[in-house]
XYZ file of C-alpha atoms in Angstrom:
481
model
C 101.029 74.671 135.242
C 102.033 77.904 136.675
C 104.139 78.263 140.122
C 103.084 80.898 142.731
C 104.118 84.181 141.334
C 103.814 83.495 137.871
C 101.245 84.005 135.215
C 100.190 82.239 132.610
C 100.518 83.916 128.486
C 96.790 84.215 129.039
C 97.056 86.446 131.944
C 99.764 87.872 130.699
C 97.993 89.096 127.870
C 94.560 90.066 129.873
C 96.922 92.249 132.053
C 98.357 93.883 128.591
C 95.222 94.382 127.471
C 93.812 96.651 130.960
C 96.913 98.042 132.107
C 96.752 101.912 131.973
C 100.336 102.272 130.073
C 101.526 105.732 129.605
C 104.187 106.495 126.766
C 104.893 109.414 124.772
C 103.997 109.539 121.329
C 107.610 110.117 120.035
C 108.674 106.672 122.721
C 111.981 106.244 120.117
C 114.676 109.097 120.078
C 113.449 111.554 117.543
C 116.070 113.633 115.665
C 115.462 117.199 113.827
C 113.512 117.463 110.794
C 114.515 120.114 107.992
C 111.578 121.660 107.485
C 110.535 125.258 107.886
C 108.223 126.530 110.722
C 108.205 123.406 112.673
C 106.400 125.177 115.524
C 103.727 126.811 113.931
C 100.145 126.097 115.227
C 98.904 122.870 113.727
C 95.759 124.687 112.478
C 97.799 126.270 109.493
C 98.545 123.207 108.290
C 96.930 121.327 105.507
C 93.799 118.639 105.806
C 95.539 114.780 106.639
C 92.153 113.130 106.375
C 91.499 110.301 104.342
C 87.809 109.739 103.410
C 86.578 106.215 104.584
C 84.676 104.168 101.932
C 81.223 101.987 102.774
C 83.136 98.910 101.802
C 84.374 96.818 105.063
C 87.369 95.241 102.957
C 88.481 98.395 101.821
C 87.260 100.825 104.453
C 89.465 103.986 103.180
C 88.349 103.365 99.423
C 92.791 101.779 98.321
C 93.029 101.528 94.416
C 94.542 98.044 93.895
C 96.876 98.727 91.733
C 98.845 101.497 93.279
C 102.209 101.166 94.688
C 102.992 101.261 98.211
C 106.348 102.338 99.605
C 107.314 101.193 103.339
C 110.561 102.116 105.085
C 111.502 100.478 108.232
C 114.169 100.792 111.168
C 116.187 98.218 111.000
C 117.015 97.944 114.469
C 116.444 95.300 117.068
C 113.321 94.394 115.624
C 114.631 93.669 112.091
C 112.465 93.878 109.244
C 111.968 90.704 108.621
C 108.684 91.311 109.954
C 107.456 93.596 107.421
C 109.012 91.850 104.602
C 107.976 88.229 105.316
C 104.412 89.303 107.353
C 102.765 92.489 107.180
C 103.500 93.189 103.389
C 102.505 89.886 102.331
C 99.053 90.695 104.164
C 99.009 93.696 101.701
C 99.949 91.869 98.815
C 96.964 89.195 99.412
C 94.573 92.036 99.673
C 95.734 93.644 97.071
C 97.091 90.882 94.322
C 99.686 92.253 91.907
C 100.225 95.351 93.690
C 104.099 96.514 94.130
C 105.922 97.081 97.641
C 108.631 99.170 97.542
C 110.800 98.055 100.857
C 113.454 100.065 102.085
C 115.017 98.827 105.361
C 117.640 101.125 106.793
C 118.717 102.386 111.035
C 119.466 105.955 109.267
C 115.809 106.967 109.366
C 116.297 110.750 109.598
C 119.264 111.219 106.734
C 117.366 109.251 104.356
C 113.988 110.842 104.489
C 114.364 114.071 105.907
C 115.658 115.184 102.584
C 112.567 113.357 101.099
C 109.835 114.989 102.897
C 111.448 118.599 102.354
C 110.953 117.776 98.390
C 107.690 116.145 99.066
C 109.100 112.704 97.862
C 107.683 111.114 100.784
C 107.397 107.153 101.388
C 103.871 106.090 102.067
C 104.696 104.545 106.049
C 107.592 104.669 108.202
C 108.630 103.253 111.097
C 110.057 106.068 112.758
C 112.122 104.684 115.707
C 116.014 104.371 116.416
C 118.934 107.274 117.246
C 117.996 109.497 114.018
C 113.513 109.055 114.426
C 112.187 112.435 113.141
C 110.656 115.043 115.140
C 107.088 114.154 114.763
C 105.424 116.779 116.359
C 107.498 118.872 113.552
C 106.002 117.099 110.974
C 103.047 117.359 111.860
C 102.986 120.559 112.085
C 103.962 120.937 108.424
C 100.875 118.453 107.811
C 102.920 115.504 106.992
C 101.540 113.208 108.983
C 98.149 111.351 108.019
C 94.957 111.440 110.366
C 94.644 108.037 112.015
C 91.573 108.491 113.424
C 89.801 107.020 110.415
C 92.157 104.013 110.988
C 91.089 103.421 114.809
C 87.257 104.099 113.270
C 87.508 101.424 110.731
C 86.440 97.630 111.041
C 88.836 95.483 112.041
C 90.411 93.241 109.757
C 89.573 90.171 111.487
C 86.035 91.338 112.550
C 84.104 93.960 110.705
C 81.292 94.450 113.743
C 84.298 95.719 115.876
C 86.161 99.134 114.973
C 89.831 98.660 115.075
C 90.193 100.901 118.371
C 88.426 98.015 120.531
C 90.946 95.427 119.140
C 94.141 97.445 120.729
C 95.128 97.978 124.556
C 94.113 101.838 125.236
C 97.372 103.275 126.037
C 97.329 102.670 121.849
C 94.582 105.663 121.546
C 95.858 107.510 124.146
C 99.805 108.263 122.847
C 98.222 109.088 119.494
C 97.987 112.038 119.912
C 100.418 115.530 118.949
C 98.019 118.937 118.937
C 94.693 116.905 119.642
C 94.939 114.702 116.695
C 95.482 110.809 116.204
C 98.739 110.818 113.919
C 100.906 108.435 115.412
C 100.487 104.242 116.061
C 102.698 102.967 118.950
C 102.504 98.960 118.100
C 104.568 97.404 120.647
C 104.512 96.799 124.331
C 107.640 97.694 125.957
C 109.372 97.362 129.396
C 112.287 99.490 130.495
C 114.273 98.262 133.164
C 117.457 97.270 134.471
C 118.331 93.654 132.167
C 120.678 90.902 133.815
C 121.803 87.735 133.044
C 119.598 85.234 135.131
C 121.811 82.551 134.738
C 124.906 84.423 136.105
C 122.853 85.352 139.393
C 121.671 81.604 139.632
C 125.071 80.674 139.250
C 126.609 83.020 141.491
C 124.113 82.669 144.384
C 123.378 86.412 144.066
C 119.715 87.877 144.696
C 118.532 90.929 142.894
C 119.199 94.154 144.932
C 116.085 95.616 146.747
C 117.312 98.680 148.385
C 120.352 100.939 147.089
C 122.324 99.521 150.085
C 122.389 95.879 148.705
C 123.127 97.277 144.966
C 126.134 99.029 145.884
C 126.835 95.992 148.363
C 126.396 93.415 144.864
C 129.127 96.217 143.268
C 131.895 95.466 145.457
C 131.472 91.873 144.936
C 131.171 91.869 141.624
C 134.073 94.260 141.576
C 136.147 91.685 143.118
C 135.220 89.353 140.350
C 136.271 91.746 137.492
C 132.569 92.505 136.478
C 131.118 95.709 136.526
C 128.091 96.358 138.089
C 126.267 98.520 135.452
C 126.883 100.293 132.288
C 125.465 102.216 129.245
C 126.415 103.311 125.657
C 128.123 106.813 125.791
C 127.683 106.789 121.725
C 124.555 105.922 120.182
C 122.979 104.894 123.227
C 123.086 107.463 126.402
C 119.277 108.680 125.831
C 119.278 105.027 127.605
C 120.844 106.520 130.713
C 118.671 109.454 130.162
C 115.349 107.622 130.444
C 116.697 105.140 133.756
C 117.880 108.718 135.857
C 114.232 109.711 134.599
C 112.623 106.526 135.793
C 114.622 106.251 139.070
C 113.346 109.967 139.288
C 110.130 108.740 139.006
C 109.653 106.301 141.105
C 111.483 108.260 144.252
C 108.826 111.104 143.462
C 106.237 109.237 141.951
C 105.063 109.415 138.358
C 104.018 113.390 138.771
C 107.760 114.137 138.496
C 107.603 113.075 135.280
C 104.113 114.595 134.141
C 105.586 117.991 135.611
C 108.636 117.787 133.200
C 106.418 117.001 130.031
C 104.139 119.662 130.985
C 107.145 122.591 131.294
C 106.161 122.938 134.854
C 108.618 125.861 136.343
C 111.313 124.129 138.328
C 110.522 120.257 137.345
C 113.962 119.217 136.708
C 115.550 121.154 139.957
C 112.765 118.734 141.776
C 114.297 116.672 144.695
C 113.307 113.807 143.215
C 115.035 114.441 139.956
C 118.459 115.217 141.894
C 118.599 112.337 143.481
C 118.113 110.430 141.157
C 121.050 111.818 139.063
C 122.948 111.728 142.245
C 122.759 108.251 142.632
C 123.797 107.305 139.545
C 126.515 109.304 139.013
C 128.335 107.869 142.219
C 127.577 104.137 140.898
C 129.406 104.990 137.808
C 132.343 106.727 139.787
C 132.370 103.588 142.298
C 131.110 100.613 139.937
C 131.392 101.918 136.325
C 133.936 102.187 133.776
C 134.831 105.368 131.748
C 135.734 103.714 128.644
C 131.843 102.647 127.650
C 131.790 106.359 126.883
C 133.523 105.287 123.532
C 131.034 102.442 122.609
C 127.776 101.824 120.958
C 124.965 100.331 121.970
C 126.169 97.460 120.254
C 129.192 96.814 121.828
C 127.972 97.431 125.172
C 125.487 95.102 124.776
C 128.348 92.330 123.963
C 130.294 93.263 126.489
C 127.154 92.081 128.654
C 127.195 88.303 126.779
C 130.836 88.026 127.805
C 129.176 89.196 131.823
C 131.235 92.490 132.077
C 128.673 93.828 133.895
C 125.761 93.074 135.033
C 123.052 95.713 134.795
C 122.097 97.667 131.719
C 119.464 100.007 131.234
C 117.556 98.858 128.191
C 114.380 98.077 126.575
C 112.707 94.522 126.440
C 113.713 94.454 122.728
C 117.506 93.642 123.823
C 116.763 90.147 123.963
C 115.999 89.819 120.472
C 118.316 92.400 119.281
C 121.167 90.117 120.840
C 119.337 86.848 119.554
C 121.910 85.968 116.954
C 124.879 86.322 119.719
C 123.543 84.936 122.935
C 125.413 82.075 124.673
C 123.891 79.293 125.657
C 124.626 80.582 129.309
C 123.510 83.604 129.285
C 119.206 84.553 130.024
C 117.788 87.331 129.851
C 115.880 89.223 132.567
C 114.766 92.146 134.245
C 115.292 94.294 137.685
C 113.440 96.621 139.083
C 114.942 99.582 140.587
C 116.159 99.208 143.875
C 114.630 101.636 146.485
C 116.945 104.279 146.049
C 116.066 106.414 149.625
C 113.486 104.615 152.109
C 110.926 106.994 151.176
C 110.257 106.383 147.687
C 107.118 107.042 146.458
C 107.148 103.896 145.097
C 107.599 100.348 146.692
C 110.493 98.196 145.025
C 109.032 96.308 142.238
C 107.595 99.144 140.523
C 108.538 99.146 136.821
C 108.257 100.947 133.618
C 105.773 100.023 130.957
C 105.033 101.668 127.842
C 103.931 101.555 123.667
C 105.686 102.395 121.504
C 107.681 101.450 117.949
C 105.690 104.254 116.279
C 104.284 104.288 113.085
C 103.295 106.625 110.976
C 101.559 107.287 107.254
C 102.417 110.626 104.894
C 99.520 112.445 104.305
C 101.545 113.880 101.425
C 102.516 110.687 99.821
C 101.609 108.823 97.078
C 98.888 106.323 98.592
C 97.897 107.429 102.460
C 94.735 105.321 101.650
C 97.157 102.016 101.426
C 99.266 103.601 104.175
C 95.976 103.017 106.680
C 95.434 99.735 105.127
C 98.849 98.304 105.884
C 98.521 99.365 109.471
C 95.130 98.039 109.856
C 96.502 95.106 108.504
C 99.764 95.202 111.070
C 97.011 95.287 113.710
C 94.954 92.450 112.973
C 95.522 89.266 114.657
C 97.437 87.191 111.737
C 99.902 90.749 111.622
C 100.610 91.373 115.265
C 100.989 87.646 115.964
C 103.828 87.683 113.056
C 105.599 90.275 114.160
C 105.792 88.372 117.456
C 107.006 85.661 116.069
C 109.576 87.484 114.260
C 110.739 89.709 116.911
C 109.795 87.346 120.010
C 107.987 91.221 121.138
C 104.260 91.586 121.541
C 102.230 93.943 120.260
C 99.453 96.180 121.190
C 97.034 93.896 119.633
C 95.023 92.184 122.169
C 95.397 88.704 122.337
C 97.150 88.289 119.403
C 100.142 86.337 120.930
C 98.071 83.398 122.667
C 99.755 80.362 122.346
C 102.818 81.606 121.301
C 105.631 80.364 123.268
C 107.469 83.556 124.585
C 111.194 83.689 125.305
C 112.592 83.812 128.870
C 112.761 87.535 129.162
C 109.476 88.623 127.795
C 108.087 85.786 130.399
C 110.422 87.540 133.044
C 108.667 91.126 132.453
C 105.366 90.046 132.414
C 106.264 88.140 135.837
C 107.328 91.699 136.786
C 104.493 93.678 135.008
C 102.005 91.575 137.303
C 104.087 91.827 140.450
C 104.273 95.643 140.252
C 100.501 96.076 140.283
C 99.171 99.114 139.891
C 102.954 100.613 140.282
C 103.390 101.045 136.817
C 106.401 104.213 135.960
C 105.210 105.844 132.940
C 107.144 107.194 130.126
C 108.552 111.361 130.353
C 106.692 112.063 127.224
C 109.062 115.245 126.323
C 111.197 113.101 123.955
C 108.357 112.963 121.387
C 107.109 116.451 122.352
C 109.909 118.637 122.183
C 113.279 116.902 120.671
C 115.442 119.684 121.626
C 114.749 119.166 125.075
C 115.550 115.624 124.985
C 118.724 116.041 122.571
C 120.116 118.401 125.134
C 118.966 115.556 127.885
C 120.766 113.141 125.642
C 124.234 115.241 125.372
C 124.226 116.241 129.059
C 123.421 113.258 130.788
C 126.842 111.756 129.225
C 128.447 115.006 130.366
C 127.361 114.575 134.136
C 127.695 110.606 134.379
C 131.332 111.249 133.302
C 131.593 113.976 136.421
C 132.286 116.969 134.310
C 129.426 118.789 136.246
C 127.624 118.318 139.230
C 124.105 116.499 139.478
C 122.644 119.892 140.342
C 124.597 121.784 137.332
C 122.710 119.006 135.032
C 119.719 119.570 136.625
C 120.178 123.712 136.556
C 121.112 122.475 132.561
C 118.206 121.003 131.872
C 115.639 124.041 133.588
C 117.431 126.388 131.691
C 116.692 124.365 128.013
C 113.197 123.269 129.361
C 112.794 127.030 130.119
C 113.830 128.773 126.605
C 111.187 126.124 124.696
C 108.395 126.975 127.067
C 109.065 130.403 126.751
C 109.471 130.099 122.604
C 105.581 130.814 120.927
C 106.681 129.322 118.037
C 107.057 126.008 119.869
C 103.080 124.031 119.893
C 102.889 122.968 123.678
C 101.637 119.971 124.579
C 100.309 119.050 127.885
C 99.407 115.378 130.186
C 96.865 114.469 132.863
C 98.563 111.324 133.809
């Protein structure tokens, strides 16, 4: 039985499955990769097909008995996943074969080195505060063709291609220089995350307008709680993407679309200002210096033991934190409050995304296994184990019914369905052009701390955006929507 408001994990998943999500390929932090000429045109770099075979079982033509390498970020998802789901998948297919696993959250020291001497793993989970700069990679032809992948029968039905079986935002945030190179395989919310049991405690209601959140900061001041708070180390891109997100829904989602595309003047927009503006005084008035100094880790602690109570974080915090949760403590999300009472868009909009990206080495030892193992992630029996695992869903439709999901997955999807058609899209940049979003990442630390003004970040951030659009040895890439 649902209550008004609600929806039930069938909706929930219907919704995933039509919702027009909008992330950027690169939807982790990327970080540098050492390679030479990492912005020349992608046509000067090598073929990343793999040839499809006739057979349905084996659609790109995997010798059995070669070995498959997989490296995985183990971040807030784990790897548990890989090791105790999706491998063993492979490993049933493919009886006898070996699995190399290497788990690790250094993802860029470990392989950079690797893919300069072409000693390349066969997938990677690119994601976490060192992700490589895809769109460098595959520039220098590293990176497989997927196409062949979304072309293939599906693993769990061989009359359906493998592109029908995922929600579209999936074939959409492929893409880097018009090819499909990159799988984004989870659905993602990010949001302001509270403890639900605090506010239920406390008698407090979620802030609407910016009025009532500063209004919840002196109370909770008075309590000893802060009222928000981010990671200054290993963490602030989180910061980055809510000032982009509050940007975007005072200005509407174009704000956004005009900073991916290099647009002159995007970050000196209005929007973009204010947004910065207002989040710099909450951390003057409500915030506390010292979270400069901490991971994401510790911050996210300092949240269990309710020392503040908004943090700006993805919807894999909950699992992330599984192991030290209180019994008290629940997670949920918050929309933005309306930051001016003009926003473009109404309180309740919210951010939803793909992404946990994926990727196979078209220079390693087996790309042909590489596309098997994610078309075996994204069949039903994979995606519904990684669930499981990570209490996250994936991007495979319907894949999670039945499951029972934990309080604040149930709490975004509540919010996903509330916010309609006011979905805030991801500021695809990240993935596009890392230097841009490294610079985002130092300097938005640098103005939260009030060591410039909003407008000097802003001016900052023109001035970087301005020297890559201008640099023709940087591949531009450009968004509708």
């Amino acid at each position: 039985m649902t209550h008004p408001g609600e929806i039930t994990r069938r909706q929930l998943l219907r919704r995933i499955g039509i919702t027009a999500f909008a992330a950027g390929p690169g939807a982790a932090l990327l970080s540098a990769c050492a390679t030479s000429g990492a912005g020349s045109e992608p046509s000067a770099a090598p073929s990343t097909s793999v040839a499809a075979s006739s057979d349905p079982a084996n659609p790109f033509g995997v010798d059995p008995k070669k070995p498959l390498e997989v490296v995985i970020f183990g971040g807030g998802y784990g790897d548990a996943y890989a090791k105790d789901v999706h491998e063993p998948l492979y490993t049933k297919a493919f009886p006898g074969v070996t699995i190399k696993h290497t788990a690790t959250q250094q993802i860029g020291t470990q392989l950079r080195p690797r893919f300069v001497s072409g000693d390349v793993p066969d997938v990677v989970n690119n994601s976490g505060p060192e992700a490589m700069d895809l769109a460098a990679l595959a520039a220098e032809g590293h990176l497989a063709d997927l196409s062949a992948l979304f072309d293939a029968p599906s693993a769990d039905d061989p009359s359906r291609k493998v592109r029908d079986t995922v929600t579209p935002a999936v074939l959409d945030n492929a893409k880097i220089n018009g090819k499909d190179l990159v799988l984004n395989y989870t659905v993602s919310h990010r949001a302001l995350w509270y403890n639900a049991k605090l506010f239920e405690s406390k008698g407090w209601s979620l802030p609407k307008t910016w009025a009532e959140f500063t209004a919840l900061g002196e109370t909770a001041k008075k309590e000893g709680i802060l009222l928000f708070a981010y990671p200054g180390q290993k963490g602030p891109y989180y910061q980055l993407w809510n000032v982009l997100y509050t940007a975007a829904k005072i200005g509407g989602n174009q704000v956004l679309i005009d900073i991916d595309n290099l647009v002159d003047g995007a970050w000196n927009a209005d929007a973009m200002k204010k947004s910065v503006t207002a989040w710099v005084e909450i951390q003057a008035k409500y915030g506390d210096k010292a979270y400069f100094g901490l991971d994401h880790t510790q911050t996210q602690v300092k949240q269990l033991q309710n020392k503040l109570l908004f943090y700006p974080v993805g919807s894999w915090i909950e699992n992330e934190m599984a192991k030290d949760k209180p019994l008290d403590f629940e997670y949920a999300i918050a929309p933005i409050p309306d930051v001016t009472s003009s926003d473009a868009m109404p309180y309740g909009a919210v951010q939803v995304g793909v992404g946990e990206n994926f990727v196979v080495a078209a220079k390693g030892r087996n790309p042909q296994g590489g596309l098997e193992y994610l078309r075996l992630m994204l069949s039903k029996e994979g995606a519904k184990g990684f669930t499981q695992k990570t209490q996250n869903l994936t991007v495979v439709n319907g894949a999670a019914e039945g499951l029972d999901l934990p309080p604040g997955l149930m709490s975004a999807a509540r919010a996903q369905d509330a916010a309609g058609q006011n979905i805030i899209t991801d500021a695809r940049f990240e993935g596009w052009y890392k230097e841009l979003f490294d610079h985002g990442t130092e300097q938005i630390n640098v103005v939260m701390a009030g060591r410039v003004t909003p407008e000097e970040f802003c001016a900052r951030m023109q001035k970087k955006a301005d020297e890559i659009k201008k640099d023709s040895s940087v591949a531009k890439q450009t968004r509708s929507q």
